[in-house]
XYZ file of C-alpha atoms in Angstrom:
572
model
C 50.959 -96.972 27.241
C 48.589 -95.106 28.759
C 45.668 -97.417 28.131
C 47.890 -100.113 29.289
C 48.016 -98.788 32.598
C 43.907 -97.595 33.027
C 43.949 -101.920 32.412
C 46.324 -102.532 35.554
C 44.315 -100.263 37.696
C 41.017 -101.685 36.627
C 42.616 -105.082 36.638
C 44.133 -104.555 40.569
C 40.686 -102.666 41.488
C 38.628 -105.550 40.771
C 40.815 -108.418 41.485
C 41.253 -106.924 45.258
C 37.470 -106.390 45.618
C 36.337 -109.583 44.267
C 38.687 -111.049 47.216
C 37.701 -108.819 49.658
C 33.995 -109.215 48.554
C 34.125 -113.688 49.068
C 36.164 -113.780 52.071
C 33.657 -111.567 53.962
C 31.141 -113.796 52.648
C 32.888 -116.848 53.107
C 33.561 -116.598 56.269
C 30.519 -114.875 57.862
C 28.039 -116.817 55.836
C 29.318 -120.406 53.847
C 31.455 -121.874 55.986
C 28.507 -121.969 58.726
C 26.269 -123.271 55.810
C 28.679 -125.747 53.794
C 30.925 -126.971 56.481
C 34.519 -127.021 56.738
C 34.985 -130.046 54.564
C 33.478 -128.596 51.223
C 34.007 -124.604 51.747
C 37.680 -125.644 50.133
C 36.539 -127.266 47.292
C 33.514 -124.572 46.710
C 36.090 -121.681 47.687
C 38.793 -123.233 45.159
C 35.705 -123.716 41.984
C 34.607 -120.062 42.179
C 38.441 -118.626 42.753
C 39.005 -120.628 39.254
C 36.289 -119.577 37.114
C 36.318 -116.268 38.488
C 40.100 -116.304 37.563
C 39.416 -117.765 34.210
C 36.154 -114.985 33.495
C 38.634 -112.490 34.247
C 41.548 -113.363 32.358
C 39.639 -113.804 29.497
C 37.983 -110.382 29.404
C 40.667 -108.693 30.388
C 42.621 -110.617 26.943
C 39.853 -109.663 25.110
C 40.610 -106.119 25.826
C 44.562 -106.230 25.546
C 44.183 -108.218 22.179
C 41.716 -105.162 21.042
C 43.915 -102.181 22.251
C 47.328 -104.637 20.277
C 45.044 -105.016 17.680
C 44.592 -101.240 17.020
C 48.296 -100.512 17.275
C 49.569 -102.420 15.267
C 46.909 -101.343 13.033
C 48.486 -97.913 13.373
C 51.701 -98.845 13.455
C 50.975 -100.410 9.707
C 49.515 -97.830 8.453
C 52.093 -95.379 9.726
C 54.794 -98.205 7.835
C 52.730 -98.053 4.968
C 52.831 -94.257 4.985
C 56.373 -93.872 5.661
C 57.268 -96.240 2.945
C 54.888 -95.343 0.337
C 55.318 -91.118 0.349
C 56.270 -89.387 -2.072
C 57.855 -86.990 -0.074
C 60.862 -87.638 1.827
C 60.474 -88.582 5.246
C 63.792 -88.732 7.579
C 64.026 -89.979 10.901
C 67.198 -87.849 13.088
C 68.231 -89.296 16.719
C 68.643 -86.809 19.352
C 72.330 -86.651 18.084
C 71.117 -85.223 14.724
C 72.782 -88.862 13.290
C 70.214 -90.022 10.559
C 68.930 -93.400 11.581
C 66.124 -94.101 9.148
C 64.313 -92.768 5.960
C 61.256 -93.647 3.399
C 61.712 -94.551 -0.275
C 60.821 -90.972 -0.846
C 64.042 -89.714 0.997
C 66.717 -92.181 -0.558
C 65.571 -91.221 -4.497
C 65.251 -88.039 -3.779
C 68.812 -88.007 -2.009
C 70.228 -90.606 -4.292
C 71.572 -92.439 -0.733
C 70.582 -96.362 0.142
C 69.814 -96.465 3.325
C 72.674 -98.813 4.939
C 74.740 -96.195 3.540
C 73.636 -93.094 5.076
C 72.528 -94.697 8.648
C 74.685 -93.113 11.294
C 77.154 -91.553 8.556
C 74.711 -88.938 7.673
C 73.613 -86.002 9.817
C 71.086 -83.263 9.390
C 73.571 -80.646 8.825
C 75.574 -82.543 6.235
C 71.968 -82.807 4.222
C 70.570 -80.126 4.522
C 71.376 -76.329 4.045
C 69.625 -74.878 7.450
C 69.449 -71.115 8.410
C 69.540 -72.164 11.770
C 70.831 -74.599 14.234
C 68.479 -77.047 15.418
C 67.930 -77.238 18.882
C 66.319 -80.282 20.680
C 65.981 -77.828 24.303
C 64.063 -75.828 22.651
C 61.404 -78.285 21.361
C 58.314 -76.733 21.436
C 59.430 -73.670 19.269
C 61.103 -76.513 16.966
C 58.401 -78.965 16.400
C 56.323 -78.532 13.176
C 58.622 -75.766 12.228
C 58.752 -75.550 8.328
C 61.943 -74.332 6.350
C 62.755 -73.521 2.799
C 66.454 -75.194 2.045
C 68.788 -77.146 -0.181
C 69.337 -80.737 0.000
C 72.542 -82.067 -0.816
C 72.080 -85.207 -2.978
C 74.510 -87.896 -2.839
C 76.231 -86.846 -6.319
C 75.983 -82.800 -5.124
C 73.820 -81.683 -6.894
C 71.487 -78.735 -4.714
C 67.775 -79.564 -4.662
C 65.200 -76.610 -3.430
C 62.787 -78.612 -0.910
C 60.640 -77.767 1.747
C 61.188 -78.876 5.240
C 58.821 -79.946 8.103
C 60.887 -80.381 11.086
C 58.799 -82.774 14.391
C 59.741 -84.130 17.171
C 59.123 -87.636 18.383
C 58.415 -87.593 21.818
C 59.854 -90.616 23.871
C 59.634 -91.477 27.707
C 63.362 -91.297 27.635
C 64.857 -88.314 26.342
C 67.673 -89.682 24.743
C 65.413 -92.138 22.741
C 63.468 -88.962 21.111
C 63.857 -88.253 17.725
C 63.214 -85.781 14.434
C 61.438 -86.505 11.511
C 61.698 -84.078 8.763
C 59.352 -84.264 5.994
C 60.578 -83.711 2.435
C 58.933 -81.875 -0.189
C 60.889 -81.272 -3.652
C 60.155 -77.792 -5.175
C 61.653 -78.400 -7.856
C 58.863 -78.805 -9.876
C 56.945 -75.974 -8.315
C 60.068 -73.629 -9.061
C 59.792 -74.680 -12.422
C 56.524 -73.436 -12.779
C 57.271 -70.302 -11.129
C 59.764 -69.737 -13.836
C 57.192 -70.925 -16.121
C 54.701 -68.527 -14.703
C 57.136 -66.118 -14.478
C 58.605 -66.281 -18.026
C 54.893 -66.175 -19.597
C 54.311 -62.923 -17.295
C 57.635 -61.460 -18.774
C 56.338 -62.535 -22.038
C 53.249 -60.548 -21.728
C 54.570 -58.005 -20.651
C 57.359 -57.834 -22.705
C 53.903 -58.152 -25.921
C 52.496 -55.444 -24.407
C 55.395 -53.085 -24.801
C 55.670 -54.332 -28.418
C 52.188 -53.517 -28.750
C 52.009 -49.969 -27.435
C 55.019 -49.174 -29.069
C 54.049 -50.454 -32.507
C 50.294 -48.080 -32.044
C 52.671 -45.305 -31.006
C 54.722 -45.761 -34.188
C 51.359 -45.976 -36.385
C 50.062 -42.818 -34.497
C 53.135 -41.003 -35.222
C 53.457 -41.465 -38.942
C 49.934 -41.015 -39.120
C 50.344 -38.029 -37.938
C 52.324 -36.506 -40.649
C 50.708 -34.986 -43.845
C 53.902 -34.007 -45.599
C 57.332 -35.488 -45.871
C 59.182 -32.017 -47.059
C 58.839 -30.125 -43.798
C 60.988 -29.850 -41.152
C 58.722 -30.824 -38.728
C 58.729 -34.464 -39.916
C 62.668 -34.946 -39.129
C 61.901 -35.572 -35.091
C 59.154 -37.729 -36.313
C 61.038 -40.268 -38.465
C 63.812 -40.108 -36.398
C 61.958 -40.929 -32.710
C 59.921 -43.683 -35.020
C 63.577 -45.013 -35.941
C 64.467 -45.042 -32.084
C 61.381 -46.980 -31.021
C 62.110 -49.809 -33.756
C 65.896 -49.789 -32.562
C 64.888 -50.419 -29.561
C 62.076 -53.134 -29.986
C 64.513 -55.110 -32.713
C 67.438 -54.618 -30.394
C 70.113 -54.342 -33.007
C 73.174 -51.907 -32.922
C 71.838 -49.447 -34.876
C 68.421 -48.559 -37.440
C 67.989 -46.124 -40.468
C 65.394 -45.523 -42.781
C 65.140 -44.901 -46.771
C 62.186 -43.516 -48.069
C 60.820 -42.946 -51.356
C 61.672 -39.439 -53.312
C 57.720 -39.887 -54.516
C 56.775 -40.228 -56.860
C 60.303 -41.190 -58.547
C 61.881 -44.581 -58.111
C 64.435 -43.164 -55.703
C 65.381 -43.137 -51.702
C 66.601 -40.931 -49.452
C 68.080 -41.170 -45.778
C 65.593 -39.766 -43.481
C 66.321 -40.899 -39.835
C 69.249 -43.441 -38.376
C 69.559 -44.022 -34.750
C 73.748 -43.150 -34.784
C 74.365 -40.272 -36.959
C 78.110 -41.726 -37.201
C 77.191 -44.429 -39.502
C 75.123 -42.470 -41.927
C 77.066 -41.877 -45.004
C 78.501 -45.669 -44.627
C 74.812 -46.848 -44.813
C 74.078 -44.079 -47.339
C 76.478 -45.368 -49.456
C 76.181 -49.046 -49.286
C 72.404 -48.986 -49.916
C 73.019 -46.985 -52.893
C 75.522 -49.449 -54.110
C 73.550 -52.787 -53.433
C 70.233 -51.155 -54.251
C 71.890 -49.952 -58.043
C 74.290 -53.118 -58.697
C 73.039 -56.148 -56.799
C 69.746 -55.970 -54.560
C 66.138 -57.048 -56.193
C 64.529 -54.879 -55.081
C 61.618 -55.892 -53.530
C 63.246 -58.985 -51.968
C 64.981 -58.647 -48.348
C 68.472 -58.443 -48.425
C 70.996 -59.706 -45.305
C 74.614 -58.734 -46.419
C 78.171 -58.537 -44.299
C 79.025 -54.643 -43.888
C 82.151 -55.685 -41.993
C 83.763 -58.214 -40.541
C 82.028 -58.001 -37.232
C 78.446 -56.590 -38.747
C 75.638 -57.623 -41.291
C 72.974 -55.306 -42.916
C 69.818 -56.731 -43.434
C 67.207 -54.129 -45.898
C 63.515 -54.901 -45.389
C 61.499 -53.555 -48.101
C 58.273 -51.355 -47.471
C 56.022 -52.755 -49.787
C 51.890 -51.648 -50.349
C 50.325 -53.637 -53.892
C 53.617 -53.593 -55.359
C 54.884 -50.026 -54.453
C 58.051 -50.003 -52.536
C 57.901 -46.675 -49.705
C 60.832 -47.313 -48.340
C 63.665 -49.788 -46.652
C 63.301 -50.391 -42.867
C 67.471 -50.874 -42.555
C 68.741 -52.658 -39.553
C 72.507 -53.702 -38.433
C 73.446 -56.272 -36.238
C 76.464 -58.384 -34.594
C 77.235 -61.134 -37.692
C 76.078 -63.900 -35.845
C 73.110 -62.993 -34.646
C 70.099 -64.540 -35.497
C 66.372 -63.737 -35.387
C 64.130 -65.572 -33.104
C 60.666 -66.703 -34.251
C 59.700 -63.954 -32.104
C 61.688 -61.238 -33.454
C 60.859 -62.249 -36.860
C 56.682 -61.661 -36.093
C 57.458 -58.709 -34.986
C 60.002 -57.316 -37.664
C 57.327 -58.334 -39.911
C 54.636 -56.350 -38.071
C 56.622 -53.334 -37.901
C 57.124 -53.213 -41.510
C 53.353 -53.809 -42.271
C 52.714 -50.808 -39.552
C 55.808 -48.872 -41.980
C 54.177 -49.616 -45.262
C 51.164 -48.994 -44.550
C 51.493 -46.172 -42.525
C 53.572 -44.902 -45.458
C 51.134 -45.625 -48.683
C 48.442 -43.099 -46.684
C 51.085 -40.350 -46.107
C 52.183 -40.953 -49.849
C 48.161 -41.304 -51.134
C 47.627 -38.018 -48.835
C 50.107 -36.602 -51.061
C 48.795 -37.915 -54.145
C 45.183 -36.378 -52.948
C 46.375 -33.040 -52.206
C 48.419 -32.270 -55.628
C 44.952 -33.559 -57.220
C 43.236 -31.190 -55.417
C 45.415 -28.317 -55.953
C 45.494 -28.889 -59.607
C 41.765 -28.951 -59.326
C 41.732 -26.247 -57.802
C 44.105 -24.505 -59.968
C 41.846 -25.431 -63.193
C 38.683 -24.042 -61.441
C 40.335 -20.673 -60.938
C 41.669 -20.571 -64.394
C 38.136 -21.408 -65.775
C 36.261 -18.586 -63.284
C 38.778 -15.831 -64.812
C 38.365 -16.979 -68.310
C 34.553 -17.147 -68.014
C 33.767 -14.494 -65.972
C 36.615 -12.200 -64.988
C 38.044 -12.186 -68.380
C 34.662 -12.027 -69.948
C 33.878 -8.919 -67.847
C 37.404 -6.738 -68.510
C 36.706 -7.672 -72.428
C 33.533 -6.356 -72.348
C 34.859 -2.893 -70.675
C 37.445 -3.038 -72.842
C 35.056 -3.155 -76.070
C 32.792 -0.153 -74.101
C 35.653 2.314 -73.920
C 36.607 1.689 -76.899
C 33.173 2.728 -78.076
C 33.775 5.601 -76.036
C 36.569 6.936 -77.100
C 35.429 6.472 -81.161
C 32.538 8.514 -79.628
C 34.636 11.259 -77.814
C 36.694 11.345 -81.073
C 34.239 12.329 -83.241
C 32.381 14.968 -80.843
C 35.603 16.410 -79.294
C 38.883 17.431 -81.584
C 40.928 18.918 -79.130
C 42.825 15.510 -77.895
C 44.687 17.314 -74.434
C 41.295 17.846 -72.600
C 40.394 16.208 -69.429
C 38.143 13.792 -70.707
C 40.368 12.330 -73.406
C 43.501 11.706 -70.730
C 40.825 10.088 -68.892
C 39.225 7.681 -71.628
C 43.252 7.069 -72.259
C 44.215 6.194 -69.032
C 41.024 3.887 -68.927
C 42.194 2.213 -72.178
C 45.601 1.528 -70.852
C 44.119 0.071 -67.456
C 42.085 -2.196 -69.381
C 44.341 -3.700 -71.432
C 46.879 -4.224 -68.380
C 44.217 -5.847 -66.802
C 42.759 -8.171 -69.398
C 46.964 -9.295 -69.868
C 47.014 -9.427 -66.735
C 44.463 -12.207 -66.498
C 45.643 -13.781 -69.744
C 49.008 -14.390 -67.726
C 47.670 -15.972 -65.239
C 45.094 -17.939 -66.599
C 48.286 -19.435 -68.124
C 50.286 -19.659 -65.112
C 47.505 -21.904 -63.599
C 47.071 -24.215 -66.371
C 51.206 -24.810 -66.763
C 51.370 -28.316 -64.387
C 53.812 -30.879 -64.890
C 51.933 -32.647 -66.747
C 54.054 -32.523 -69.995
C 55.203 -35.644 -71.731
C 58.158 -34.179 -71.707
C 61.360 -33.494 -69.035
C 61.367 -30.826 -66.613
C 63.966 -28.564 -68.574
C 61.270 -28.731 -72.146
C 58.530 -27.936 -69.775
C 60.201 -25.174 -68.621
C 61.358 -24.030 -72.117
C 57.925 -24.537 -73.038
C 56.417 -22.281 -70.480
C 58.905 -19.658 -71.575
C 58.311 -19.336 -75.362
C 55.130 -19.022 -74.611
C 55.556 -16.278 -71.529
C 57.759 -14.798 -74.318
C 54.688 -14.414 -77.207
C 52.204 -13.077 -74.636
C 55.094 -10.264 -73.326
C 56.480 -7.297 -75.463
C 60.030 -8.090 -74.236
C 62.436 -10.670 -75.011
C 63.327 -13.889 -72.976
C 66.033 -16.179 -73.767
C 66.914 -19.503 -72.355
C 69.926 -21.090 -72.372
C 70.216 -25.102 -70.676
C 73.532 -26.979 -70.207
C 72.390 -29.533 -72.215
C 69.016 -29.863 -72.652
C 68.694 -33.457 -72.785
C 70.413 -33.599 -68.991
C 67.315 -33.506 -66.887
C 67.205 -32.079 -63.145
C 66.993 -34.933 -61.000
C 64.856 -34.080 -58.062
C 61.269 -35.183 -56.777
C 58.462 -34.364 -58.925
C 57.119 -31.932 -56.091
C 60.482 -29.853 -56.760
C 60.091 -29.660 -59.749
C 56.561 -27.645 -59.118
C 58.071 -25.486 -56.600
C 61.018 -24.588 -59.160
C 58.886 -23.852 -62.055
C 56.458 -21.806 -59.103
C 59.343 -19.995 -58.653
C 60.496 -18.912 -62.030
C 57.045 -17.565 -63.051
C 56.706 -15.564 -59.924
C 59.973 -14.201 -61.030
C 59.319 -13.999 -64.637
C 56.303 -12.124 -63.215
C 58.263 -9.799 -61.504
C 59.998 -8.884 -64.197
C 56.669 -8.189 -66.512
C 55.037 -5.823 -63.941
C 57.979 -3.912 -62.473
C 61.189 -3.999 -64.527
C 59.891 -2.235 -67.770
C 62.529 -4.199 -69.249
C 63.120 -5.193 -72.790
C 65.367 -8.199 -72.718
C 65.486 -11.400 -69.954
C 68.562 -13.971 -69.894
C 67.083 -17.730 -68.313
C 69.762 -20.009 -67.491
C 70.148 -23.637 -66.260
C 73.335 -25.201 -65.437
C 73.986 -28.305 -63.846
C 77.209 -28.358 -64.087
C 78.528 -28.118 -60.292
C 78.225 -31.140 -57.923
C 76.389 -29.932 -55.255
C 73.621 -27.690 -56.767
C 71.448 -27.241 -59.888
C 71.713 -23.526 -61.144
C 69.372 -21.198 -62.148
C 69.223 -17.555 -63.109
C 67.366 -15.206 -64.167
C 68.321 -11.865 -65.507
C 66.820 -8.632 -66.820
C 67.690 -5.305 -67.555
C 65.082 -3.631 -66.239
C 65.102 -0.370 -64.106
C 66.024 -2.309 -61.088
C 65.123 -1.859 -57.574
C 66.791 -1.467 -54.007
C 65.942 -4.855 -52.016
C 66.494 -3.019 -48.499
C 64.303 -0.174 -49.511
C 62.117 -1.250 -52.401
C 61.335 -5.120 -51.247
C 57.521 -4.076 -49.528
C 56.352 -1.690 -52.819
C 57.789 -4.352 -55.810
C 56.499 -7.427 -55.150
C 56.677 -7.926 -51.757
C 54.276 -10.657 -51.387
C 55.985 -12.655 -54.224
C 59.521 -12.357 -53.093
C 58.679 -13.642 -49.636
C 56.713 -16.380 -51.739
C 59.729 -17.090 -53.835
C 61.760 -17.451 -50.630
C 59.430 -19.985 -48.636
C 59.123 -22.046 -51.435
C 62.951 -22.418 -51.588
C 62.849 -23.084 -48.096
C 60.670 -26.069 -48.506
C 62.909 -27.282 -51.454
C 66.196 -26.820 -49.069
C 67.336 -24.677 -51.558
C 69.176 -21.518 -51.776
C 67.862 -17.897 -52.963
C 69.316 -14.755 -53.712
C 68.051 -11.752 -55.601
C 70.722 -9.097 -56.766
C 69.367 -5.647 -58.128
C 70.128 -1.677 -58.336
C 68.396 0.957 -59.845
C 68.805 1.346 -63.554
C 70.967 -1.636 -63.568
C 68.183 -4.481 -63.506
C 67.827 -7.194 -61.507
C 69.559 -10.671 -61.502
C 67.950 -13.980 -59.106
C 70.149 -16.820 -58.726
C 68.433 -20.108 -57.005
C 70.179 -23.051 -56.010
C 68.376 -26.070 -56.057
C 70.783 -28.927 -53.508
C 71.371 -32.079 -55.900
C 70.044 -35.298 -54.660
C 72.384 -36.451 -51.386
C 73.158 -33.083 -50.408
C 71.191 -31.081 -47.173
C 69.313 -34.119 -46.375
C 69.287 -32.737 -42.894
């Protein structure tokens, strides 16, 4: 409009001084030169094709300036038509009076049906009131909302709000452009989701390292210390598997049999106790996974710990009935029992490596006695000897000095050298026997027996009914009984020893050991008779959870009863 009007100013401007301009001339200069007659006629021809010059340029520039809005105009059609983003056009009343292709699919209304039914309010879910008075603050003002499609369904969009200016205010309008986020908010989920994912990985991760760290960090499975261990590792895979509740068998190495060593609610522990014990004897392979109903309500699902065909353990998890594992859960219940199992075989193999070693050990010690200390106390034994032949024959008085002396010697010697002799053969008794524990122990004791000058009976239950307990036990029992047996040889001067093994009550496995020796007072006597081996009798039954007490008074003898807990019992 405004160009239109520069073209009526020119248009008056030059029309008025092209008038002016020929009248003045006209009349001062061509009607004294032409005449009256022809200054008509010559006034008329140059007032025509100066009117026909004019009009023409002056088209020529209207037809440019129409030229270029419609131009505009068709492009703007184009644009409106041809968005993909909603465009809709509001009157001053907020009535909806036009919109693209864009707006009516992504509304789902045709246009002859919204026009004038629709308003902005009834499409849109706006914070705040629009205001035309306020137009400056309104124009190009961009909202986040909800459009409410034609069958109600909510659609997250993004709003630019601008006004169309008009000469008359009540002709102005609003177009609000359109944009649906629904696509962007799915990839924010997307986005979102893969970060929780991650995230969610990285947990898994750290917590699976902090579960190899841990059981890495044990070197043996019979001390107390290990209990917070298993049972914080059994907490961590609770957790991570998100079932109602975890335990964990592991092997009684090196026998084929498990114990409960950590479940995440103590409540359930001799149900889960039991019904492992019961599928794992009557109906479980064993080295297959195993998802059974417990209840109604709850399954059990045992994972074996395998490492080249040697079962640790059973990772034991419980569950809601119908659940069921996600891909997801399924990688990673398989990576925590690779972690287990392997983790396991090197605690196990450190095991393995360390009762090598001590029986290594044990046989270099026996053969550095037999070879050398042995050697040495034989060869002092064969030199007083020699002595006292030689102090026999040069001296007949058998009371002096020098004979009690050579006596005494003699008597030290030969304490000694059985001294040695009894424990070179306490080092070299292992259980290494073909046989059971109870004919290894017999065995030891006949031949304790032939080396002593007293007598030591043994008496078994039965002697085919062997003690079931872990082979590391078993050392630790036998340790035991020749410290006591020990005892007895260097302190009791007694002639007679009752051994007994019963296994006969539920909880326990019996043994005793009796002499009738000269006794001793345990309050008084404990530091001066074998006070190093009675506190190592007692930490050794400490590590087998067992139960020791020694019973003794002067001239009486001495009786020591040890309780070894049968398999089941003081687990904790």
């Amino acid at each position: 409009m405004k160009n239109f009007n520069s073209l009526k100013k020119i248009s008056i401007f030059l029309t008025s001084t092209f008038i002016i301009g020929f009248e003045a001339f006209r009349h001062k200069v061509l009607v004294d030169w032409i005449g009256p007659d022809l200054d008509l006629f010559f006034s008329s021809t140059i007032f025509l094709l100066g009117a026909i010059i004019f009009t023409h340029y002056m088209f020529n520039i209207i037809q440019k300036v129409e030229m270029n809005r419609q131009q505009k105009e068709r492009e703007a059609k184009t644009i409106f038509d041809n968005s993909i983003d909603g465009i809709f056009i509001f009157n001053s009343h907020l009535k909806l009076i036009d919109m693209n292709n864009g707006a009516m699919v992504m509304s789902g209304w045709d246009l002859a049906e919204a026009v004038g039914i629709q308003s902005i309010y009834s499409l849109f879910d706006l914070e705040d009131q629009v205001n035309f008075s306020h137009a400056r603050t309104f124009n190009n003002r961009i909202e986040n909302s909800i459009l409410k499609k034609r069958d109600a369904t909510p659609l997250p969009v993004s709003i630019t709000f601008s006004k169309i200016d008009n000469e008359k205010e009540e002709n102005e309008k609003i177009a609000a452009v359109v944009r649906d986020l629904s696509e962007r908010k799915q990839m924010e989920d997307v986005i979102k989701d893969l970060y929780q994912e991650a995230t969610q990985k990285q947990h898994e991760a750290e917590t699976q390292y902090k579960i190899a760290k841990k059981i890495a960090s044990m070197k043996d499975l019979t001390t107390k210390k290990v209990m917070p261990i298993l049972e914080a590792v059994t907490t961590e895979i609770n957790k991570l598997v998100k079932s109602d509740y975890t335990a964990l068998f592991l092997s009684n190495y090196p026998e084929s049999s498990f114990t409960l060593v950590a479940i995440t609610d103590i409540e359930y522990k001799e149900t889960i106790t039991n019904f492992f014990h019961e599928m794992y004897v009557n109906r479980m392979e064993r080295d297959k996974l195993h998802s059974l109903n417990l209840t109604d309500k709850k399954k059990v699902t045992f994972i074996p710990l395998i490492s080249e065909e040697t079962i640790n353990g059973y990772l034991v998890i419980v569950e809601n009935l119908n659940k069921n594992w996600s891909l997801h859960q399924q990688e990673l219940i398989k990576n925590i029992v690779n972690i287990l199992s392997i983790s396991f075989e090197n605690v196990f193999m450190y095991k393995k490596i360390k009762d090598i070693a001590i029986l290594e050990e044990r046989e270099r010690l026996a053969r550095e006695m037999h070879d050398g200390l042995a050697q040495v106390i034989s060869s002092v034994n064969m030199k007083v000897k020699i002595l006292e032949f030689l102090v026999q024959d040069s001296v007949h008085d058998k009371n002096t000095p020098l004979t009690k002396t050579i006596n005494e010697l003699n008597h030290i010697v030969n304490e000694g050298y059985l001294e040695v002799r009894q424990n070179l053969f306490s080092l070299r008794t292992s259980m290494n026997s073909a046989g059971s524990f109870i004919e290894v122990i017999g065995e030891y004791i006949e031949q304790f027996t032939n080396q002593n000058k007293f007598i030591v009976n043994f008496e078994a239950c039965e002697m085919d009914c062997d003690i079931a307990i872990t082979e590391e036990t078993k050392l630790h029992v036998l340790r035991i009984l020749q410290e006591a047996l020990s005892n007895v040889r260097k302190h009791s001067k007694a002639t007679k020893v009752e051994v007994t093994y019963s296994c006969e009550n539920p909880l326990f496995y019996l043994f005793t050991i009796e002499d009738n020796g000269v006794g001793f007072d345990p309050d008084s006597d404990e530091r001066a008779l074998g006070h190093f081996g009675l506190i190592t009798m007692k930490e050794r039954t400490e590590l087998i959870k067992g139960e020791i007490n020694i019973h003794s008074k002067k001239d009486v003898g001495t009786k020591v009863i040890l309780k070894i807990p049968k398999k089941g019992e003081k687990d904790e």
